[in-house]
PDB file of C-alpha atoms in Angstrom:
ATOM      1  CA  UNK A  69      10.771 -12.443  31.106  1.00 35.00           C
ATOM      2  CA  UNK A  70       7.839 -11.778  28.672  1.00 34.00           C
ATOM      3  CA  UNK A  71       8.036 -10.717  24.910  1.00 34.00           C
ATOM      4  CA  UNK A  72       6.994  -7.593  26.347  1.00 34.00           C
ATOM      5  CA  UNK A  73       8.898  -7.160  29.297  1.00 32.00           C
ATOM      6  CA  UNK A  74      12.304  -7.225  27.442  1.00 31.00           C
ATOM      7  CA  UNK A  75      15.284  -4.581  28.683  1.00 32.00           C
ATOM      8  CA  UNK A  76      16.445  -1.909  27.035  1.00 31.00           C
ATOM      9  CA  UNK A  77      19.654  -3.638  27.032  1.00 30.00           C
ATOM     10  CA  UNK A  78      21.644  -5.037  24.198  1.00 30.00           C
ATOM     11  CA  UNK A  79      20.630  -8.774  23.908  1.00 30.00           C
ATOM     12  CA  UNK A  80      23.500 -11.163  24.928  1.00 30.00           C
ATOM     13  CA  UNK A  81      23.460 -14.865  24.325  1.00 33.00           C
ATOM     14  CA  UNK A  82      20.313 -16.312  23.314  1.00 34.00           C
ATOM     15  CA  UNK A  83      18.164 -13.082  23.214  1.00 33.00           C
ATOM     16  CA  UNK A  84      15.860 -13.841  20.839  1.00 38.00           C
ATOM     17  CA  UNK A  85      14.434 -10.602  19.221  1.00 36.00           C
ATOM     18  CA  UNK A  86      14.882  -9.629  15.951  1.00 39.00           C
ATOM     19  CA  UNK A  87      17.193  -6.535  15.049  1.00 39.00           C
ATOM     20  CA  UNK A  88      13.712  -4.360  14.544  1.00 39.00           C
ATOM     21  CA  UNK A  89      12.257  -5.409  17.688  1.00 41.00           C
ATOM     22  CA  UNK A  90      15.975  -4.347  19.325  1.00 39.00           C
ATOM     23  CA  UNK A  91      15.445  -0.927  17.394  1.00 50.00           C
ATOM     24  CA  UNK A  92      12.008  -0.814  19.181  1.00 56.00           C
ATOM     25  CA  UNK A  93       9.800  -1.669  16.173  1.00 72.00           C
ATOM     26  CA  UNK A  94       8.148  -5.491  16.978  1.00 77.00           C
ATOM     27  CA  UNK A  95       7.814  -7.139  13.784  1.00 84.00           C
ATOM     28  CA  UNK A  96       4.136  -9.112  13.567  1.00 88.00           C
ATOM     29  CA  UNK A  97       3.253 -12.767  12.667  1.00 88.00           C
ATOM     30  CA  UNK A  98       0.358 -14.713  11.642  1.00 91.00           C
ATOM     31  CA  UNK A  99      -0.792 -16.766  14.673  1.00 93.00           C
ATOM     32  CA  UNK A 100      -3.561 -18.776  14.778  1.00 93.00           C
ATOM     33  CA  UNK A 101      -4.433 -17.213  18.448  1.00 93.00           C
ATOM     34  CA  UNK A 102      -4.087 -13.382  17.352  1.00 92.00           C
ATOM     35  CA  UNK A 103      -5.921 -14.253  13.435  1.00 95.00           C
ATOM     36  CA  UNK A 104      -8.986 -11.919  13.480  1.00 95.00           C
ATOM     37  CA  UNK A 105     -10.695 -15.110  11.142  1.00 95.00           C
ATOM     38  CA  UNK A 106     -12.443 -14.487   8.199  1.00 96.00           C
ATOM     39  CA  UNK A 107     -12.177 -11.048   6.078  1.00 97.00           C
ATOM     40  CA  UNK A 108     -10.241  -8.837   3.820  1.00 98.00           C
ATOM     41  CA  UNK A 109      -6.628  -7.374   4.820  1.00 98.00           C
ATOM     42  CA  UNK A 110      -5.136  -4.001   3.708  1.00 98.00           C
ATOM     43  CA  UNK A 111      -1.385  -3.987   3.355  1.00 97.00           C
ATOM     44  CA  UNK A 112       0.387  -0.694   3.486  1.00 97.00           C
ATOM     45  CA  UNK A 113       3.826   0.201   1.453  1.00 94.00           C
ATOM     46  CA  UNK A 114       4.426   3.735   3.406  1.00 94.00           C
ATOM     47  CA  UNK A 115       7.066   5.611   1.449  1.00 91.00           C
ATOM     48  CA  UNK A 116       7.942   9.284   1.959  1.00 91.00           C
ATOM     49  CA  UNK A 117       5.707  10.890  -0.980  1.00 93.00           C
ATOM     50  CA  UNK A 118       3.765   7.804  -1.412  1.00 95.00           C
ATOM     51  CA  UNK A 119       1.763   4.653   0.036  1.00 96.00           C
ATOM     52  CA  UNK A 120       0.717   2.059  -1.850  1.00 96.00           C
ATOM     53  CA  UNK A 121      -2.370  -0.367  -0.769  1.00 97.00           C
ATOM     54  CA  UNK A 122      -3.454  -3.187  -1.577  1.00 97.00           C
ATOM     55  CA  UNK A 123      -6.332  -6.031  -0.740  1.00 98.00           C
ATOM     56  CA  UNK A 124      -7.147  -9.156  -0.097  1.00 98.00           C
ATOM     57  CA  UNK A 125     -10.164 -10.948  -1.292  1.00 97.00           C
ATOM     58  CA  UNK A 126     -12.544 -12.137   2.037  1.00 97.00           C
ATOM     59  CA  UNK A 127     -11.106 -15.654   2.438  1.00 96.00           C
ATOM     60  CA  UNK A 128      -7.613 -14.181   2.463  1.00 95.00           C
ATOM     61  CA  UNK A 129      -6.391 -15.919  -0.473  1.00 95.00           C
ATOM     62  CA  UNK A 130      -5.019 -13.528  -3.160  1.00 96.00           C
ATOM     63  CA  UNK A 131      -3.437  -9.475  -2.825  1.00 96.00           C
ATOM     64  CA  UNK A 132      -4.496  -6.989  -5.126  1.00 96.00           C
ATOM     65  CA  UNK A 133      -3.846  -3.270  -5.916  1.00 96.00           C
ATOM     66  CA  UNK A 134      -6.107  -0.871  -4.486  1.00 97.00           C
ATOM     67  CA  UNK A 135      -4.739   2.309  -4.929  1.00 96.00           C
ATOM     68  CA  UNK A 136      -2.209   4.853  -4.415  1.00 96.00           C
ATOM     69  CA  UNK A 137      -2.555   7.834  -1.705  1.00 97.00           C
ATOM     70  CA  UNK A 138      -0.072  10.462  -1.910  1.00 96.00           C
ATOM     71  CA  UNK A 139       1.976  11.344   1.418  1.00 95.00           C
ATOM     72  CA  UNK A 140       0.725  14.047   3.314  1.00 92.00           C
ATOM     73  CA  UNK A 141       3.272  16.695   3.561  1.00 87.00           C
ATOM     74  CA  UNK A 142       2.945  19.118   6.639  1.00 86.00           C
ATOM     75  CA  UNK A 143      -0.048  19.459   8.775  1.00 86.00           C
ATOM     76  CA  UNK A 144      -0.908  21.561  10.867  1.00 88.00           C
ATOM     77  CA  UNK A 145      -0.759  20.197  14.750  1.00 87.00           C
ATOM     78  CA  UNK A 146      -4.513  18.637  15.790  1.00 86.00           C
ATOM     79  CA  UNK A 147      -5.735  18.187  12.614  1.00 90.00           C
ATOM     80  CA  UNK A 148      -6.193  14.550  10.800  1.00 93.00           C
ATOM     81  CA  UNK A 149      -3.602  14.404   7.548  1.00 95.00           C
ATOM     82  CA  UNK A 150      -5.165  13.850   4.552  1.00 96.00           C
ATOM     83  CA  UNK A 151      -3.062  10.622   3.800  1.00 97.00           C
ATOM     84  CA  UNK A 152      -4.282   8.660   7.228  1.00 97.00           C
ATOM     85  CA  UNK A 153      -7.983   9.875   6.745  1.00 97.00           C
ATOM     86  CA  UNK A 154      -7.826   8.252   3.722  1.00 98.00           C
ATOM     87  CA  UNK A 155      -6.078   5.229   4.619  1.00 98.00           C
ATOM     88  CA  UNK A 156      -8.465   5.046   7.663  1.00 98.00           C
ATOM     89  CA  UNK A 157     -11.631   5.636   4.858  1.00 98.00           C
ATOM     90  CA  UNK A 158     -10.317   2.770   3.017  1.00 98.00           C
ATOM     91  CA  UNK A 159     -10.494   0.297   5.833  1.00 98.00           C
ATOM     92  CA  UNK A 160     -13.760   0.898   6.660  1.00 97.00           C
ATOM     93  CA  UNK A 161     -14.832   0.664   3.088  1.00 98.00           C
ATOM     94  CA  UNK A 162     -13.111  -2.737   2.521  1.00 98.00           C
ATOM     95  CA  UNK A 163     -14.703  -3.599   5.946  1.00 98.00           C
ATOM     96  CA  UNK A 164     -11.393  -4.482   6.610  1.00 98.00           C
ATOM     97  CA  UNK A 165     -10.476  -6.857   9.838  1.00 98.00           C
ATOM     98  CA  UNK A 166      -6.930  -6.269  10.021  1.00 97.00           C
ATOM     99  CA  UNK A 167      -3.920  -3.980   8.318  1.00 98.00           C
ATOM    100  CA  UNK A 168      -0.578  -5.053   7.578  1.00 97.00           C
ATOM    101  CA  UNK A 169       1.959  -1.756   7.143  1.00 96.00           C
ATOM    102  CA  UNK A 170       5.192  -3.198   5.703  1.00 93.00           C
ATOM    103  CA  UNK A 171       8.450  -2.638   7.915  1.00 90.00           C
ATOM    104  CA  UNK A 172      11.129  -1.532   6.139  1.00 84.00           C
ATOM    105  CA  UNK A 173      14.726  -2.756   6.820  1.00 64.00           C
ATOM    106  CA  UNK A 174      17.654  -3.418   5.847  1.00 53.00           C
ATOM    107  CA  UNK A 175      19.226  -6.808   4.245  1.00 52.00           C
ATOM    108  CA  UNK A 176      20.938  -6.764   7.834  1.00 54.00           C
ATOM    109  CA  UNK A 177      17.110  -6.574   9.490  1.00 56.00           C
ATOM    110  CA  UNK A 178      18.126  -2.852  11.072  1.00 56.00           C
ATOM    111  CA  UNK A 179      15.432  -0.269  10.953  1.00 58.00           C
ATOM    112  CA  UNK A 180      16.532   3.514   9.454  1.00 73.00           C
ATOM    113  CA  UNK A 181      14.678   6.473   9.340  1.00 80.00           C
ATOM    114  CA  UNK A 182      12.235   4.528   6.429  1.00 84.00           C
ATOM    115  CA  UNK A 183      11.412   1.782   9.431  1.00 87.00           C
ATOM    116  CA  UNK A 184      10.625   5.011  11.604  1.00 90.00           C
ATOM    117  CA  UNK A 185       8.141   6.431   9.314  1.00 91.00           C
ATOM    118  CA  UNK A 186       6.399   3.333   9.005  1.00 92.00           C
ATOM    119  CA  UNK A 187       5.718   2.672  12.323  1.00 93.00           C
ATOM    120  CA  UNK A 188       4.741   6.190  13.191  1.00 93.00           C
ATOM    121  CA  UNK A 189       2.386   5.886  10.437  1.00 95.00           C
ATOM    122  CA  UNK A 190       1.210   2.690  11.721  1.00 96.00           C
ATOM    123  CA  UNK A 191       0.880   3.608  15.355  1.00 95.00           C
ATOM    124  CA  UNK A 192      -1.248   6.641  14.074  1.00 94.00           C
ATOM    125  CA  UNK A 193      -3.419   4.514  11.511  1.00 97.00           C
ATOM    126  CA  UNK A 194      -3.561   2.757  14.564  1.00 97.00           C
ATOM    127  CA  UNK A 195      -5.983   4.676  17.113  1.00 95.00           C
ATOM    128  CA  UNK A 196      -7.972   5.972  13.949  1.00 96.00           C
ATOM    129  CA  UNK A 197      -8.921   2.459  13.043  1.00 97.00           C
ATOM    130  CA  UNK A 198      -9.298   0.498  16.689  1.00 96.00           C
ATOM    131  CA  UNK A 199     -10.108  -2.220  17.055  1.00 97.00           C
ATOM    132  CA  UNK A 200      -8.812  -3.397  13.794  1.00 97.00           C
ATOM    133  CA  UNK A 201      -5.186  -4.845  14.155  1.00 97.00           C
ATOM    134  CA  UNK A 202      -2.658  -2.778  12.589  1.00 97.00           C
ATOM    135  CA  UNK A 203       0.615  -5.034  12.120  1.00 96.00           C
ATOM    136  CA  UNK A 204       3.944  -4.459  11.135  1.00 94.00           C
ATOM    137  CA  UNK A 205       5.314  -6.954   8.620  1.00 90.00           C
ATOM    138  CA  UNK A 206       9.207  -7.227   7.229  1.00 82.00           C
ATOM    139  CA  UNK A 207       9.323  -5.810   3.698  1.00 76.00           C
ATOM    140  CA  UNK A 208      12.891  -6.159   2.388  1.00 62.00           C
ATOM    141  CA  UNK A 209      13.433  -6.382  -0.943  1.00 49.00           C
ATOM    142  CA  UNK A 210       9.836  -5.662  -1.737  1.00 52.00           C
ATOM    143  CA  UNK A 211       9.909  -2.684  -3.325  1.00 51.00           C
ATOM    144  CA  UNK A 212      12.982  -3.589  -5.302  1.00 50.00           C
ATOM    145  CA  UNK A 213      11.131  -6.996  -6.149  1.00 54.00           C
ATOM    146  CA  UNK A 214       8.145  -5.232  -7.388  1.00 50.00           C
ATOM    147  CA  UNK A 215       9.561  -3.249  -9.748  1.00 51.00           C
ATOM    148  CA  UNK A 216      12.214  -5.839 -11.182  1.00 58.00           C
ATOM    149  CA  UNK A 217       9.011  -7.771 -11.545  1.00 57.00           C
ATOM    150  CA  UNK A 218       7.339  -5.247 -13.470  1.00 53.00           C
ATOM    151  CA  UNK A 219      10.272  -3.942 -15.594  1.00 58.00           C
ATOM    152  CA  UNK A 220      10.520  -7.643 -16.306  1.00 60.00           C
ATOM    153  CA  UNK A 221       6.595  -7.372 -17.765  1.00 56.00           C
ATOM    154  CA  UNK A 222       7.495  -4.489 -19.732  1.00 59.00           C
ATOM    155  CA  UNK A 223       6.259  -1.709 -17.421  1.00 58.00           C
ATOM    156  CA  UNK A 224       8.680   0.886 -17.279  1.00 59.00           C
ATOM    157  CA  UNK A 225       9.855   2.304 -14.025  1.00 55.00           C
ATOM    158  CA  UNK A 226       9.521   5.856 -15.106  1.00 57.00           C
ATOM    159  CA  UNK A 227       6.479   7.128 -14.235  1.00 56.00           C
ATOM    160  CA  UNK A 228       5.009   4.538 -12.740  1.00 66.00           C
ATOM    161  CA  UNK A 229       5.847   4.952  -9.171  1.00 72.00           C
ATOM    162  CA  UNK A 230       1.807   4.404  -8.144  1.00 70.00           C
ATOM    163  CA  UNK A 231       2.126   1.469  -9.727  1.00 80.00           C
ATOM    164  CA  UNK A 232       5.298  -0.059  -8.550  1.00 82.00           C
ATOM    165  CA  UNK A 233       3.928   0.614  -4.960  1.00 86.00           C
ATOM    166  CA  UNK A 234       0.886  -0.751  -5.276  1.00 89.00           C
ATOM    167  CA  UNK A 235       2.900  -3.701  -6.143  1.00 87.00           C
ATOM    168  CA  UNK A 236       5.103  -3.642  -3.122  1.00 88.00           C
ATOM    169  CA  UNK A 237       1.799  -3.519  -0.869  1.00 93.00           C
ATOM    170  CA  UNK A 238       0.496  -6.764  -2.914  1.00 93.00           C
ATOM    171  CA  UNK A 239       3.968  -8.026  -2.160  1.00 90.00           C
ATOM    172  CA  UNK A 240       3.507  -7.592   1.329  1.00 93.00           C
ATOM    173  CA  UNK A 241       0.144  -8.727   1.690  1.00 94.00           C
ATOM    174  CA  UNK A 242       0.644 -11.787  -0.486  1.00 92.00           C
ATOM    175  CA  UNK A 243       3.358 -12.870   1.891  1.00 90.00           C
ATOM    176  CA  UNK A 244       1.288 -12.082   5.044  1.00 93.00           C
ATOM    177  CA  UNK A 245      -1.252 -14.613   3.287  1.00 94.00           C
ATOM    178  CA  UNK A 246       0.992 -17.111   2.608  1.00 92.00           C
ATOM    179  CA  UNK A 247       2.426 -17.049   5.854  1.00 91.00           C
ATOM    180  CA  UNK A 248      -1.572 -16.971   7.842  1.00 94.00           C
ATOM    181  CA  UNK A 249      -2.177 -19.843   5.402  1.00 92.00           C
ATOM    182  CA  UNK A 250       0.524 -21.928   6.628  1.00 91.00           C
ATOM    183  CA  UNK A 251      -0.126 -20.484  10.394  1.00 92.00           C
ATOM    184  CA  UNK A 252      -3.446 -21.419  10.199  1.00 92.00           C
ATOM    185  CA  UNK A 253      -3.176 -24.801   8.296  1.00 87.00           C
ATOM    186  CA  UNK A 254      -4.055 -28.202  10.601  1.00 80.00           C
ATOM    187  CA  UNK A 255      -0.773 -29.863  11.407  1.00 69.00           C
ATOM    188  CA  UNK A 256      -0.436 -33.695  10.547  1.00 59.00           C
ATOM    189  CA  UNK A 257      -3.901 -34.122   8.664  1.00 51.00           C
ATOM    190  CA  UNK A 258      -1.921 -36.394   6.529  1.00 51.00           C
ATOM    191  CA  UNK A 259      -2.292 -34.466   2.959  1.00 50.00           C
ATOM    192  CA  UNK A 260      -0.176 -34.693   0.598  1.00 50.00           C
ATOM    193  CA  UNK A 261       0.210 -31.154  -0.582  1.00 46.00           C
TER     194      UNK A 261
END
């Protein structure tokens, strides 16, 4: 049976998805066959009143804040939210060639109603921004990394929300980077790294 063709069925013995993809939300790797190449990613850190974004430089190297958009509230049926027009605005202005929405989970890897909103937000972001990949990455602990990391540099928590979620959505780029880099790298070209 394909990755796609699984059952709705609890996995028994040597099913291999992940507790996410068993909730219904696949979680996304670097491959070297699905890498769009060259070209600057945008990560998203969806939260309920805010996202965070962030960029990497073209060679995919190094995350950086971009900015924070505030979450749309309620809008009206047919019309384009505010928060995804903008979201869709930045990609195009990055010339983005792929965006990496953070999946959050719990330490257990279930999805709750935070994993939900992602993904909706993703599959949305999704049809407004084909043919750019949208992927969903695990985020645990990135959002509590980011701000121990911060409080830790003297920022204070208070206040700072925007910036503590910009720094989850460098979090989760950075460690979609890492992981492409190693993806991508040649295996046994005998360096000594």
């Amino acid at each position: 049976m394909s990755h796609s063709e699984h059952s709705d069925s609890p996995g028994v013995g040597g099913d291999a998805r992940t507790p996410a993809e068993n909730a219904g939300y696949p979680v996304d790797r670097p491959t070297p066959a699905g890498d769009p190449g060259r070209g600057r990613r945008i990560s998203l850190d969806v939260g309920t009143v805010r996202i965070g974004v962030a960029s990497s430089d073209p060679d995919g190297i190094l995350a950086t804040p971009v900015e924070t958009v505030p979450k749309a509230k309620k809008v009206a049926p047919g019309t384009l939210s505010p928060d995804l027009a903008r979201i869709a605005e930045i990609v195009r202005e990055y010339e983005a060639v792929e965006v990496i929405v953070g999946l959050p989970r719990t330490l257990r890897g279930e999805s709750g109603s935070s994993a939900k909103l992602a993904a909706t937000f993703a599959g949305r972001l999704r049809t407004l921004v084909a043919p750019i990949p949208v992927r969903l990455s695990d985020e645990r602990l990135t959002t509590v990394s980011a701000a121990r990391a911060l409080r830790d540099s003297g920022v204070r928590a208070r206040g700072q929300r925007q910036v503590i979620d910009q720094a989850a959505a460098v979090s989760i780029l950075q460690g979609w980077l890492d992981e492409r880099s190693a993806a991508l790298k040649p295996r046994g070209d005998g360096d000594l790294a």
